């Protein structure tokens, strides 16, 4: 019974407000969720427009024998392009090169970038200037970066081999050796990959609570234990985003490989992205290139899904 002898629930217009965690009501929570869904629709529609439609077009092309020379080559051939792709002995090596590049560049740039970010969060003299300087590689055009590294990897006049000669070490043919072509591409990628990761991870490190670190130190934790048990869990969301962004960016790498090695020698440094370009625009086999495009999209989706799922389980 309510105050004054009246039962509030007896009124037909009464709606019971169920309290939920956080102090709000269930009706308020539902209204907020509906508002968020409505607010997200424009972004979701834009994402659908720029992803689903191009993927559908690529999938459609992959089922034809369309090329750029014959204008009447829209004949439907079903899965023949995919069958040829699977039977091609070069496909396995190209997929391996792609995964090798993605894993190596993501792992190295993230580890080195994390170390650099930890140095950049200090207060030593000249830090502000250094923070500005390591942003320069990110702002440099990929074509310019590739041309600079091509000059440094040159056999006779390259700075790298010149430095090795001063140390009386062998001077390898970086871009002409099948065993060194892909490592050369990976080294050149570090120029932009490391600063990019460092910028993202520095933002995460600056948000770590100093009180948590001090409490761990008071409890007797050494610097490594503070990093492993306090810092790393605190930056895990930022670290996850940084790894996934670099992972996707490595799949997209094209200019550096095209200008450094053109995928050679042979196919030693050919990746899916470069192979799609050559197959579609050099050999005019757009349908076959589209089949490789579908494979690449699925490979990215599966790889990122596994990576994200693994990180969520660890969290």
Coordinates of C-alpha atoms in Angstrom, one line a residue:
X1 CA 0.0 0.0 0.0
X2 CA 1.3 3.4 -0.9
X3 CA 1.2 6.4 1.5
X4 CA -2.4 7.6 2.1
X5 CA -3.8 4.1 1.7
X6 CA -3.5 4.1 -2.1
X7 CA -1.8 1.2 -4.0
X8 CA 0.2 2.8 -6.8
X9 CA 0.1 -0.4 -8.8
X10 CA -3.7 -0.3 -8.9
X11 CA -3.7 2.7 -11.3
X12 CA -4.2 1.4 -14.9
X13 CA -1.7 4.0 -16.2
X14 CA 1.0 3.1 -13.9
X15 CA 4.2 1.6 -15.4
X16 CA 6.7 -0.1 -13.1
X17 CA 10.2 1.1 -13.6
X18 CA 12.7 -1.7 -13.1
X19 CA 16.0 -0.6 -11.7
X20 CA 19.1 -1.7 -13.5
X21 CA 22.7 -1.6 -12.6
X22 CA 24.1 1.9 -12.7
X23 CA 21.0 3.7 -11.3
X24 CA 19.0 3.9 -14.5
X25 CA 15.7 2.2 -15.4
X26 CA 15.1 -0.6 -17.9
X27 CA 13.0 1.7 -20.1
X28 CA 15.8 4.3 -20.1
X29 CA 18.3 1.6 -21.0
X30 CA 16.2 0.4 -23.9
X31 CA 15.6 3.9 -25.2
X32 CA 19.3 4.6 -25.0
X33 CA 20.1 1.4 -27.0
X34 CA 17.5 2.3 -29.6
X35 CA 19.0 5.8 -29.9
X36 CA 22.5 4.4 -30.4
X37 CA 21.3 2.0 -33.1
X38 CA 19.5 4.8 -34.9
X39 CA 22.6 7.0 -34.6
X40 CA 24.8 4.2 -36.0
X41 CA 22.7 3.6 -39.0
X42 CA 24.3 6.2 -41.3
X43 CA 27.8 4.9 -40.5
X44 CA 26.7 1.3 -41.0
X45 CA 25.0 2.2 -44.3
X46 CA 28.2 3.9 -45.5
X47 CA 30.3 0.9 -44.5
X48 CA 27.9 -1.4 -46.4
X49 CA 28.1 0.8 -49.4
X50 CA 31.9 0.8 -49.6
X51 CA 32.5 -2.8 -48.6
X52 CA 29.6 -5.1 -49.6
X53 CA 29.1 -3.6 -53.1
X54 CA 32.7 -3.7 -54.2
X55 CA 33.1 -7.3 -52.8
X56 CA 29.9 -8.3 -54.7
X57 CA 31.3 -6.8 -57.9
X58 CA 34.7 -8.5 -57.4
X59 CA 32.9 -11.8 -56.7
X60 CA 30.9 -11.4 -59.9
X61 CA 33.9 -10.7 -62.0
X62 CA 35.7 -13.7 -60.6
X63 CA 33.0 -15.9 -62.1
X64 CA 33.7 -14.6 -65.6
X65 CA 36.5 -14.7 -68.1
X66 CA 36.5 -10.9 -68.6
X67 CA 39.7 -9.3 -69.8
X68 CA 40.6 -5.7 -70.9
X69 CA 41.3 -6.6 -74.5
X70 CA 38.1 -8.4 -75.6
X71 CA 35.1 -6.2 -74.9
X72 CA 32.7 -9.2 -75.4
X73 CA 34.5 -11.4 -72.8
X74 CA 31.7 -11.4 -70.2
X75 CA 31.1 -15.1 -70.5
X76 CA 30.1 -16.8 -67.2
X77 CA 32.6 -19.6 -66.4
X78 CA 31.6 -20.5 -62.9
X79 CA 34.4 -21.5 -60.6
X80 CA 37.0 -22.1 -63.3
X81 CA 39.1 -19.2 -62.2
X82 CA 39.3 -20.6 -58.7
X83 CA 40.1 -24.1 -60.0
X84 CA 43.0 -22.6 -62.0
X85 CA 44.1 -20.6 -59.0
X86 CA 44.3 -23.7 -56.9
X87 CA 46.1 -25.7 -59.5
X88 CA 48.7 -22.9 -60.2
X89 CA 52.0 -23.9 -58.4
X90 CA 52.8 -20.2 -57.8
X91 CA 49.7 -19.6 -55.7
X92 CA 51.1 -21.3 -52.6
X93 CA 54.3 -19.3 -52.8
X94 CA 52.4 -16.0 -53.3
X95 CA 50.2 -16.7 -50.3
X96 CA 53.2 -17.7 -48.2
X97 CA 55.0 -14.5 -49.2
X98 CA 51.9 -12.4 -48.2
X99 CA 51.6 -14.0 -44.8
X100 CA 55.4 -13.8 -44.2
X101 CA 55.3 -10.1 -44.9
X102 CA 52.2 -9.5 -42.8
X103 CA 53.4 -11.4 -39.7
X104 CA 57.0 -10.1 -39.9
X105 CA 56.1 -6.5 -40.4
X106 CA 53.4 -6.5 -37.8
X107 CA 55.4 -8.3 -35.1
X108 CA 58.7 -6.3 -35.6
X109 CA 57.1 -2.9 -35.9
X110 CA 54.8 -3.5 -32.9
X111 CA 57.7 -4.7 -30.6
X112 CA 60.1 -2.0 -31.7
X113 CA 57.3 0.6 -31.6
X114 CA 56.4 -0.4 -28.1
X115 CA 60.0 0.0 -27.0
X116 CA 60.3 3.4 -28.7
X117 CA 57.0 4.5 -27.1
X118 CA 58.2 3.6 -23.6
X119 CA 61.3 5.7 -24.2
X120 CA 59.2 8.6 -25.5
X121 CA 57.0 8.7 -22.3
X122 CA 60.0 10.0 -20.3
X123 CA 60.8 13.6 -19.4
X124 CA 64.4 13.8 -20.6
X125 CA 65.8 16.7 -22.5
X126 CA 65.0 17.0 -26.2
X127 CA 62.1 14.6 -26.0
X128 CA 59.7 17.0 -27.7
X129 CA 61.9 17.4 -30.7
X130 CA 62.4 13.6 -31.1
X131 CA 58.6 13.1 -30.8
X132 CA 58.2 15.5 -33.7
X133 CA 61.0 13.9 -35.8
X134 CA 59.7 10.3 -35.6
X135 CA 56.4 11.5 -37.1
X136 CA 58.2 12.5 -40.4
X137 CA 58.3 9.0 -41.9
X138 CA 54.6 8.6 -41.5
X139 CA 54.0 11.8 -43.4
X140 CA 56.3 10.8 -46.3
X141 CA 54.7 9.4 -49.4
X142 CA 55.2 5.6 -49.9
X143 CA 56.7 6.2 -53.3
X144 CA 59.4 8.5 -51.9
X145 CA 60.2 6.0 -49.1
X146 CA 60.5 3.1 -51.6
X147 CA 62.8 5.1 -53.9
X148 CA 65.0 6.1 -51.0
X149 CA 65.3 2.5 -49.9
X150 CA 66.0 1.3 -53.4
X151 CA 68.9 3.7 -53.5
X152 CA 70.2 2.5 -50.2
X153 CA 69.9 -1.2 -51.2
X154 CA 71.8 -0.5 -54.5
X155 CA 74.7 -3.0 -55.0
X156 CA 77.6 -0.6 -55.7
X157 CA 76.5 2.9 -54.6
X158 CA 74.1 1.9 -51.8
X159 CA 74.7 3.2 -48.3
X160 CA 74.0 -0.2 -46.7
X161 CA 76.6 -2.1 -48.7
X162 CA 79.0 0.8 -48.3
X163 CA 78.6 0.6 -44.5
X164 CA 79.2 -3.2 -44.7
X165 CA 82.3 -2.7 -46.7
X166 CA 83.7 -0.4 -44.0
X167 CA 83.2 -3.2 -41.6
X168 CA 84.9 -5.7 -44.0
X169 CA 81.6 -7.7 -44.2
X170 CA 80.1 -9.2 -47.4
X171 CA 78.0 -6.9 -49.5
X172 CA 75.0 -9.0 -50.7
X173 CA 72.8 -8.2 -53.7
X174 CA 69.8 -7.3 -51.6
X175 CA 67.2 -6.8 -54.3
X176 CA 68.5 -9.5 -56.6
X177 CA 68.8 -12.4 -54.2
X178 CA 65.7 -14.5 -53.7
X179 CA 66.6 -15.1 -50.1
X180 CA 67.1 -11.4 -49.3
X181 CA 64.4 -9.7 -51.5
X182 CA 61.6 -10.1 -49.0
X183 CA 63.7 -9.2 -45.9
X184 CA 64.7 -6.0 -47.8
X185 CA 61.0 -5.2 -48.2
X186 CA 60.4 -5.9 -44.5
X187 CA 63.3 -3.6 -43.5
X188 CA 62.0 -0.8 -45.7
X189 CA 58.5 -1.2 -44.1
X190 CA 60.0 -0.5 -40.7
X191 CA 60.7 3.1 -41.7
X192 CA 56.9 3.9 -41.5
X193 CA 55.6 0.9 -39.5
X194 CA 57.6 1.5 -36.4
X195 CA 56.7 5.2 -35.9
X196 CA 53.0 4.5 -36.7
X197 CA 52.9 1.8 -33.9
X198 CA 54.9 4.0 -31.6
X199 CA 52.4 6.9 -31.9
X200 CA 49.4 4.6 -31.1
X201 CA 51.1 2.8 -28.2
X202 CA 52.4 6.1 -26.7
X203 CA 48.8 7.3 -26.5
X204 CA 48.0 4.2 -24.5
X205 CA 51.0 4.4 -22.3
X206 CA 50.3 8.0 -21.4
X207 CA 46.9 6.9 -20.1
X208 CA 48.2 4.3 -17.7
X209 CA 47.5 5.3 -14.1
X210 CA 50.7 6.3 -12.2
X211 CA 49.0 5.3 -9.0
X212 CA 48.8 1.7 -10.1
X213 CA 52.5 1.6 -10.9
X214 CA 53.4 3.2 -7.6
X215 CA 51.2 0.7 -5.7
X216 CA 52.9 -2.2 -7.5
X217 CA 56.3 -0.8 -6.7
X218 CA 55.4 -0.4 -3.0
X219 CA 54.4 -4.1 -3.0
X220 CA 57.9 -4.9 -4.2
X221 CA 57.4 -5.4 -7.9
X222 CA 60.4 -4.9 -10.1
X223 CA 60.2 -2.9 -13.4
X224 CA 59.5 -6.0 -15.5
X225 CA 56.7 -7.1 -13.2
X226 CA 55.2 -3.6 -13.3
X227 CA 55.2 -3.7 -17.1
X228 CA 53.8 -7.2 -17.4
X229 CA 51.1 -7.0 -14.6
X230 CA 50.2 -3.3 -14.8
X231 CA 51.2 -1.5 -17.9
X232 CA 50.5 -4.2 -20.5
X233 CA 47.0 -5.0 -19.3
X234 CA 46.2 -1.3 -19.2
X235 CA 47.2 -0.7 -22.8
X236 CA 45.8 -4.0 -24.2
X237 CA 42.8 -2.3 -26.0
X238 CA 45.2 0.2 -27.7
X239 CA 47.7 -2.6 -28.4
X240 CA 44.9 -4.7 -30.0
X241 CA 43.8 -1.9 -32.3
X242 CA 47.5 -1.1 -33.2
X243 CA 48.2 -4.7 -34.2
X244 CA 45.0 -5.1 -36.2
X245 CA 45.5 -1.8 -38.1
X246 CA 49.1 -2.8 -38.9
X247 CA 48.0 -6.3 -39.9
X248 CA 45.5 -4.9 -42.4
X249 CA 48.0 -2.3 -43.7
X250 CA 50.6 -5.0 -44.4
X251 CA 48.1 -6.9 -46.5
X252 CA 47.6 -3.7 -48.6
X253 CA 51.3 -3.0 -49.1
X254 CA 52.0 -2.4 -52.8
X255 CA 54.2 0.6 -53.7
X256 CA 57.2 -0.6 -51.7
X257 CA 57.3 -4.0 -53.3
X258 CA 56.5 -2.7 -56.8
X259 CA 59.3 -0.1 -56.7
X260 CA 61.9 -2.1 -54.8
X261 CA 61.7 -5.6 -56.4
X262 CA 58.7 -5.6 -58.7
X263 CA 57.9 -8.9 -57.0
X264 CA 61.2 -10.5 -58.0
X265 CA 63.5 -12.1 -58.5
X266 CA 61.0 -14.5 -60.0
X267 CA 58.1 -14.4 -57.5
X268 CA 60.4 -14.3 -54.4
X269 CA 58.7 -11.1 -53.1
X270 CA 55.4 -11.3 -55.0
X271 CA 52.4 -10.8 -52.7
X272 CA 48.7 -11.2 -53.4
X273 CA 48.2 -7.5 -53.8
X274 CA 51.0 -7.2 -56.4
X275 CA 49.9 -10.4 -58.2
X276 CA 46.4 -9.1 -58.6
X277 CA 47.7 -5.9 -60.1
X278 CA 50.0 -7.7 -62.6
X279 CA 47.4 -10.3 -63.5
X280 CA 44.6 -7.8 -64.1
X281 CA 46.4 -4.8 -65.7
X282 CA 49.5 -6.4 -67.3
X283 CA 48.1 -9.6 -68.5
X284 CA 44.5 -8.2 -68.9
X285 CA 43.0 -11.2 -67.1
X286 CA 40.5 -9.2 -64.9
X287 CA 38.4 -12.2 -64.0
X288 CA 41.3 -14.3 -62.9
X289 CA 42.7 -11.3 -60.9
X290 CA 39.3 -10.9 -59.3
X291 CA 39.4 -14.5 -58.1
X292 CA 42.7 -13.7 -56.3
X293 CA 41.0 -10.6 -54.9
X294 CA 38.3 -12.7 -53.4
X295 CA 40.9 -15.0 -51.9
X296 CA 42.7 -12.0 -50.4
X297 CA 39.6 -10.6 -48.9
X298 CA 38.7 -13.9 -47.3
X299 CA 42.2 -14.3 -46.1
X300 CA 42.2 -10.9 -44.4
X301 CA 38.8 -11.5 -42.8
X302 CA 39.7 -14.9 -41.4
X303 CA 43.2 -13.7 -40.2
X304 CA 41.8 -10.6 -38.5
X305 CA 39.0 -12.6 -37.0
X306 CA 41.4 -15.2 -35.5
X307 CA 43.7 -12.4 -34.3
X308 CA 40.9 -10.4 -32.7
X309 CA 39.3 -13.6 -31.2
X310 CA 42.6 -14.7 -29.7
X311 CA 43.3 -11.4 -28.1
X312 CA 39.8 -11.3 -26.6
X313 CA 40.3 -14.7 -25.1
X314 CA 43.6 -13.6 -23.5
X315 CA 42.0 -10.5 -22.2

